[in-house]
Amino acid sequence: MDDRNTARTERTRSGPDAHRPPRPGRPRRRAAVAAVARAVLITVGLVSAYYLLPLDERGTAGASALLACGLLVVLLVFAWEVRVIARSPYPRLKAVEALAATLVLFLVLFAGAYYLLDHSSPGSFSEPLTRTDALYFTLTTFSTVGYGDITAQSQTGRLLTMLQMTGGLLLVGVAARALASAVQEGLRRQRGEPWARSGADAGTPDEER
């Protein structure tokens, strides 16, 4: 009786279900939900910080320092995200998350700079800017809609607006291309991992011949 039970157990373990690979759907869905959740949390955190930070106490020097440090942070975050994408098991999802974080940080940075400029140099824009007005002007400038209800009047304001336009073009063009290249590298790395493991265990096809 024991021999029959043992043989039945071995047949069950060695049946077709024993060599069936795990379904990749659930991990992929969990990764997608996690990526969307992280992107939403980053967006909410950056926008909340924009509205809560005491930007009214800073002057023109503070606006310049904020812009310079913020642009440096954008570059560093973007470079780090590119490296993470290339090594991520889900590079496409990570690229979407990275693009969302970089874009929101870029927009919030310029919105804060516009707000500080208007408060330190009144008359820099066609009307006084609240934080919502500054964010609105940043979004219309980035999307090239340009309703014309808020415009830059001073030379500093126009220079800052042109800087945002240039940065937006670079973000859409160069940054998107860099993210796409990182995604392709991550996919090539994934396709190469099974080959590397099989080559290490069984040797290359030339060696087997």
mmCIF file of C-alpha atoms in Angstrom:
data_model
loop_
_atom_site.group_PDB
_atom_site.id
_atom_site.type_symbol
_atom_site.label_atom_id
_atom_site.label_comp_id
_atom_site.label_asym_id
_atom_site.label_seq_id
_atom_site.Cartn_x
_atom_site.Cartn_y
_atom_site.Cartn_z
ATOM 1 C CA MET A 1 0.000 0.000 0.000
ATOM 2 C CA ASP A 2 2.821 2.388 0.836
ATOM 3 C CA ASP A 3 4.488 1.694 -2.532
ATOM 4 C CA ARG A 4 1.276 2.537 -4.379
ATOM 5 C CA ASN A 5 0.848 5.818 -2.518
ATOM 6 C CA THR A 6 4.484 6.730 -3.158
ATOM 7 C CA ALA A 7 4.169 5.979 -6.892
ATOM 8 C CA ARG A 8 0.956 8.010 -7.090
ATOM 9 C CA THR A 9 2.626 10.967 -5.348
ATOM 10 C CA GLU A 10 5.595 10.831 -7.705
ATOM 11 C CA ARG A 11 3.290 10.758 -10.746
ATOM 12 C CA THR A 12 1.445 13.767 -9.380
ATOM 13 C CA ARG A 13 4.663 15.723 -8.885
ATOM 14 C CA SER A 14 6.050 14.768 -12.282
ATOM 15 C CA GLY A 15 2.791 15.415 -14.148
ATOM 16 C CA PRO A 16 2.181 18.290 -16.582
ATOM 17 C CA ASP A 17 1.514 20.776 -13.773
ATOM 18 C CA ALA A 18 4.984 20.245 -12.280
ATOM 19 C CA HIS A 19 6.745 21.846 -15.259
ATOM 20 C CA ARG A 20 4.163 24.523 -15.978
ATOM 21 C CA PRO A 21 5.695 27.998 -15.530
ATOM 22 C CA PRO A 22 3.981 30.423 -13.191
ATOM 23 C CA ARG A 23 1.522 32.785 -14.764
ATOM 24 C CA PRO A 24 3.123 36.228 -15.266
ATOM 25 C CA GLY A 25 -0.192 38.077 -15.250
ATOM 26 C CA ARG A 26 -0.526 38.664 -11.542
ATOM 27 C CA PRO A 27 3.013 40.001 -10.895
ATOM 28 C CA ARG A 28 2.689 42.264 -13.924
ATOM 29 C CA ARG A 29 -0.659 43.616 -12.745
ATOM 30 C CA ARG A 30 0.739 44.190 -9.259
ATOM 31 C CA ALA A 31 3.721 46.014 -10.745
ATOM 32 C CA ALA A 32 1.418 48.179 -12.873
ATOM 33 C CA VAL A 33 -0.750 49.078 -9.880
ATOM 34 C CA ALA A 34 2.356 49.854 -7.801
ATOM 35 C CA ALA A 35 3.806 52.064 -10.565
ATOM 36 C CA VAL A 36 0.566 54.023 -10.923
ATOM 37 C CA ALA A 37 0.287 54.385 -7.144
ATOM 38 C CA ARG A 38 3.853 55.673 -6.859
ATOM 39 C CA ALA A 39 3.299 58.157 -9.703
ATOM 40 C CA VAL A 40 0.114 59.457 -8.054
ATOM 41 C CA LEU A 41 1.804 59.739 -4.647
ATOM 42 C CA ILE A 42 4.765 61.607 -6.153
ATOM 43 C CA THR A 43 2.426 64.008 -7.963
ATOM 44 C CA VAL A 44 0.341 64.644 -4.860
ATOM 45 C CA GLY A 45 3.459 65.094 -2.726
ATOM 46 C CA LEU A 46 5.108 67.597 -5.067
ATOM 47 C CA VAL A 47 1.951 69.641 -5.595
ATOM 48 C CA SER A 48 1.250 69.641 -1.851
ATOM 49 C CA ALA A 49 4.804 70.805 -1.143
ATOM 50 C CA TYR A 50 4.364 73.584 -3.712
ATOM 51 C CA TYR A 51 1.280 74.880 -1.905
ATOM 52 C CA LEU A 52 2.602 74.387 1.630
ATOM 53 C CA LEU A 53 6.203 75.639 1.444
ATOM 54 C CA PRO A 54 6.681 79.249 2.665
ATOM 55 C CA LEU A 55 7.699 80.723 -0.688
ATOM 56 C CA ASP A 56 6.475 84.224 0.228
ATOM 57 C CA GLU A 57 9.532 84.847 2.434
ATOM 58 C CA ARG A 58 12.042 84.567 -0.423
ATOM 59 C CA GLY A 59 13.228 87.334 -2.748
ATOM 60 C CA THR A 60 14.785 87.469 -6.183
ATOM 61 C CA ALA A 61 17.944 85.747 -4.974
ATOM 62 C CA GLY A 62 15.820 83.018 -3.454
ATOM 63 C CA ALA A 63 13.961 82.550 -6.729
ATOM 64 C CA SER A 64 17.225 82.229 -8.646
ATOM 65 C CA ALA A 65 18.657 79.772 -6.121
ATOM 66 C CA LEU A 66 15.430 77.741 -6.155
ATOM 67 C CA LEU A 67 15.448 77.550 -9.936
ATOM 68 C CA ALA A 68 19.127 76.592 -10.183
ATOM 69 C CA CYS A 69 18.938 73.961 -7.449
ATOM 70 C CA GLY A 70 15.647 72.663 -8.785
ATOM 71 C CA LEU A 71 16.985 72.204 -12.308
ATOM 72 C CA LEU A 72 19.987 70.361 -10.887
ATOM 73 C CA VAL A 73 17.650 68.093 -8.925
ATOM 74 C CA VAL A 74 15.609 67.421 -12.086
ATOM 75 C CA LEU A 75 18.754 66.371 -13.960
ATOM 76 C CA LEU A 76 19.964 64.152 -11.125
ATOM 77 C CA VAL A 77 16.574 62.495 -10.678
ATOM 78 C CA PHE A 78 16.279 61.912 -14.407
ATOM 79 C CA ALA A 79 19.768 60.363 -14.655
ATOM 80 C CA TRP A 80 19.010 58.083 -11.706
ATOM 81 C CA GLU A 81 15.673 57.045 -13.218
ATOM 82 C CA VAL A 82 17.345 56.120 -16.518
ATOM 83 C CA ARG A 83 19.698 53.749 -14.682
ATOM 84 C CA VAL A 84 16.807 52.243 -12.726
ATOM 85 C CA ILE A 85 14.757 51.698 -15.891
ATOM 86 C CA ALA A 86 17.550 49.770 -17.600
ATOM 87 C CA ARG A 87 17.752 47.361 -14.624
ATOM 88 C CA SER A 88 14.065 47.112 -13.801
ATOM 89 C CA PRO A 89 12.145 43.867 -14.490
ATOM 90 C CA TYR A 90 9.333 46.063 -15.869
ATOM 91 C CA PRO A 91 11.135 48.838 -17.803
ATOM 92 C CA ARG A 92 8.039 50.188 -19.542
ATOM 93 C CA LEU A 93 6.171 50.710 -16.297
ATOM 94 C CA LYS A 94 9.226 52.255 -14.680
ATOM 95 C CA ALA A 95 9.623 54.631 -17.635
ATOM 96 C CA VAL A 96 6.041 55.867 -17.240
ATOM 97 C CA GLU A 97 6.640 56.413 -13.536
ATOM 98 C CA ALA A 98 9.927 58.226 -14.192
ATOM 99 C CA LEU A 99 8.417 60.480 -16.859
ATOM 100 C CA ALA A 100 5.527 61.417 -14.568
ATOM 101 C CA ALA A 101 7.840 62.238 -11.658
ATOM 102 C CA THR A 102 10.246 64.268 -13.809
ATOM 103 C CA LEU A 103 7.444 66.173 -15.536
ATOM 104 C CA VAL A 104 5.644 67.093 -12.319
ATOM 105 C CA LEU A 105 8.898 68.179 -10.675
ATOM 106 C CA PHE A 106 9.738 70.323 -13.709
ATOM 107 C CA LEU A 107 6.323 72.036 -13.738
ATOM 108 C CA VAL A 108 6.201 72.631 -9.985
ATOM 109 C CA LEU A 109 9.704 74.070 -10.097
ATOM 110 C CA PHE A 110 8.824 76.716 -12.691
ATOM 111 C CA ALA A 111 5.511 77.480 -11.014
ATOM 112 C CA GLY A 112 7.392 78.259 -7.820
ATOM 113 C CA ALA A 113 9.889 80.401 -9.722
ATOM 114 C CA TYR A 114 7.087 82.421 -11.356
ATOM 115 C CA TYR A 115 5.375 82.894 -8.026
ATOM 116 C CA LEU A 116 8.560 84.078 -6.335
ATOM 117 C CA LEU A 117 9.388 86.420 -9.203
ATOM 118 C CA ASP A 118 5.970 88.053 -9.110
ATOM 119 C CA HIS A 119 6.127 88.583 -5.348
ATOM 120 C CA SER A 120 9.700 89.883 -5.355
ATOM 121 C CA SER A 121 9.203 92.080 -8.449
ATOM 122 C CA PRO A 122 5.561 93.144 -8.746
ATOM 123 C CA GLY A 123 4.464 93.856 -12.302
ATOM 124 C CA SER A 124 6.501 91.024 -13.801
ATOM 125 C CA PHE A 125 3.253 89.545 -15.125
ATOM 126 C CA SER A 126 0.074 91.030 -16.494
ATOM 127 C CA GLU A 127 -1.686 90.384 -13.181
ATOM 128 C CA PRO A 128 -0.644 89.404 -9.656
ATOM 129 C CA LEU A 129 -0.075 85.673 -9.391
ATOM 130 C CA THR A 130 -1.386 83.370 -6.737
ATOM 131 C CA ARG A 131 0.106 79.899 -6.478
ATOM 132 C CA THR A 132 -2.717 78.512 -8.582
ATOM 133 C CA ASP A 133 -2.209 81.265 -11.171
ATOM 134 C CA ALA A 134 1.500 80.471 -11.364
ATOM 135 C CA LEU A 135 0.812 76.763 -11.815
ATOM 136 C CA TYR A 136 -1.824 77.569 -14.430
ATOM 137 C CA PHE A 137 0.601 79.792 -16.360
ATOM 138 C CA THR A 138 3.240 77.049 -16.181
ATOM 139 C CA LEU A 139 0.861 74.446 -17.603
ATOM 140 C CA THR A 140 -0.357 76.689 -20.431
ATOM 141 C CA THR A 141 3.237 77.533 -21.344
ATOM 142 C CA PHE A 142 4.312 73.901 -21.301
ATOM 143 C CA SER A 143 1.344 72.756 -23.378
ATOM 144 C CA THR A 144 1.875 75.696 -25.815
ATOM 145 C CA VAL A 145 -1.798 76.638 -25.449
ATOM 146 C CA GLY A 146 -1.091 80.260 -24.560
ATOM 147 C CA TYR A 147 -4.543 81.651 -23.742
ATOM 148 C CA GLY A 148 -3.062 85.119 -23.300
ATOM 149 C CA ASP A 149 -4.904 85.940 -20.096
ATOM 150 C CA ILE A 150 -1.616 85.874 -18.158
ATOM 151 C CA THR A 151 1.554 87.070 -19.869
ATOM 152 C CA ALA A 152 5.103 87.899 -18.798
ATOM 153 C CA GLN A 153 5.708 91.671 -18.800
ATOM 154 C CA SER A 154 9.226 92.114 -17.409
ATOM 155 C CA GLN A 155 12.432 91.044 -19.084
ATOM 156 C CA THR A 156 13.173 88.603 -16.262
ATOM 157 C CA GLY A 157 9.741 87.068 -16.577
ATOM 158 C CA ARG A 158 10.134 86.622 -20.322
ATOM 159 C CA LEU A 159 13.593 85.098 -19.918
ATOM 160 C CA LEU A 160 12.215 82.682 -17.348
ATOM 161 C CA THR A 161 9.344 81.789 -19.688
ATOM 162 C CA MET A 162 11.744 81.156 -22.573
ATOM 163 C CA LEU A 163 13.844 78.977 -20.284
ATOM 164 C CA GLN A 164 10.770 76.910 -19.474
ATOM 165 C CA MET A 165 9.917 76.596 -23.188
ATOM 166 C CA THR A 166 13.429 75.363 -23.947
ATOM 167 C CA GLY A 167 13.379 72.956 -21.029
ATOM 168 C CA GLY A 168 9.975 71.659 -22.082
ATOM 169 C CA LEU A 169 11.215 70.932 -25.595
ATOM 170 C CA LEU A 170 14.227 69.113 -24.190
ATOM 171 C CA LEU A 171 12.029 67.176 -21.790
ATOM 172 C CA VAL A 172 9.648 66.080 -24.542
ATOM 173 C CA GLY A 173 12.359 65.340 -27.101
ATOM 174 C CA VAL A 174 15.691 64.384 -25.566
ATOM 175 C CA ALA A 175 14.352 63.039 -22.273
ATOM 176 C CA ALA A 176 11.663 60.930 -23.926
ATOM 177 C CA ARG A 177 14.249 59.477 -26.300
ATOM 178 C CA ALA A 178 16.593 58.700 -23.411
ATOM 179 C CA LEU A 179 13.781 56.947 -21.560
ATOM 180 C CA ALA A 180 12.906 54.942 -24.675
ATOM 181 C CA SER A 181 16.550 53.882 -25.031
ATOM 182 C CA ALA A 182 16.612 52.839 -21.371
ATOM 183 C CA VAL A 183 13.459 50.771 -21.918
ATOM 184 C CA GLN A 184 15.015 49.026 -24.929
ATOM 185 C CA GLU A 185 18.159 48.302 -22.920
ATOM 186 C CA GLY A 186 16.079 46.844 -20.117
ATOM 187 C CA LEU A 187 14.168 44.625 -22.544
ATOM 188 C CA ARG A 188 17.404 43.425 -24.148
ATOM 189 C CA ARG A 189 18.782 42.669 -20.693
ATOM 190 C CA GLN A 190 15.687 40.616 -19.894
ATOM 191 C CA ARG A 191 15.950 38.646 -23.120
ATOM 192 C CA GLY A 192 19.630 38.006 -22.471
ATOM 193 C CA GLU A 193 19.257 36.706 -18.888
ATOM 194 C CA PRO A 194 17.790 33.265 -19.774
ATOM 195 C CA TRP A 195 20.475 32.822 -22.442
ATOM 196 C CA ALA A 196 23.213 33.714 -19.965
ATOM 197 C CA ARG A 197 21.927 31.182 -17.439
ATOM 198 C CA SER A 198 21.553 28.405 -19.989
ATOM 199 C CA GLY A 199 24.983 29.154 -21.431
ATOM 200 C CA ALA A 200 26.571 28.987 -17.995
ATOM 201 C CA ASP A 201 24.899 25.665 -17.206
ATOM 202 C CA ALA A 202 25.038 23.841 -20.520
ATOM 203 C CA GLY A 203 27.638 25.713 -22.520
ATOM 204 C CA THR A 204 27.178 27.540 -25.795
ATOM 205 C CA PRO A 205 25.783 25.805 -28.902
ATOM 206 C CA ASP A 206 29.230 25.816 -30.512
ATOM 207 C CA GLU A 207 30.770 24.117 -27.512
ATOM 208 C CA GLU A 208 28.080 21.425 -27.493
ATOM 209 C CA ARG A 209 28.804 20.641 -31.117
#
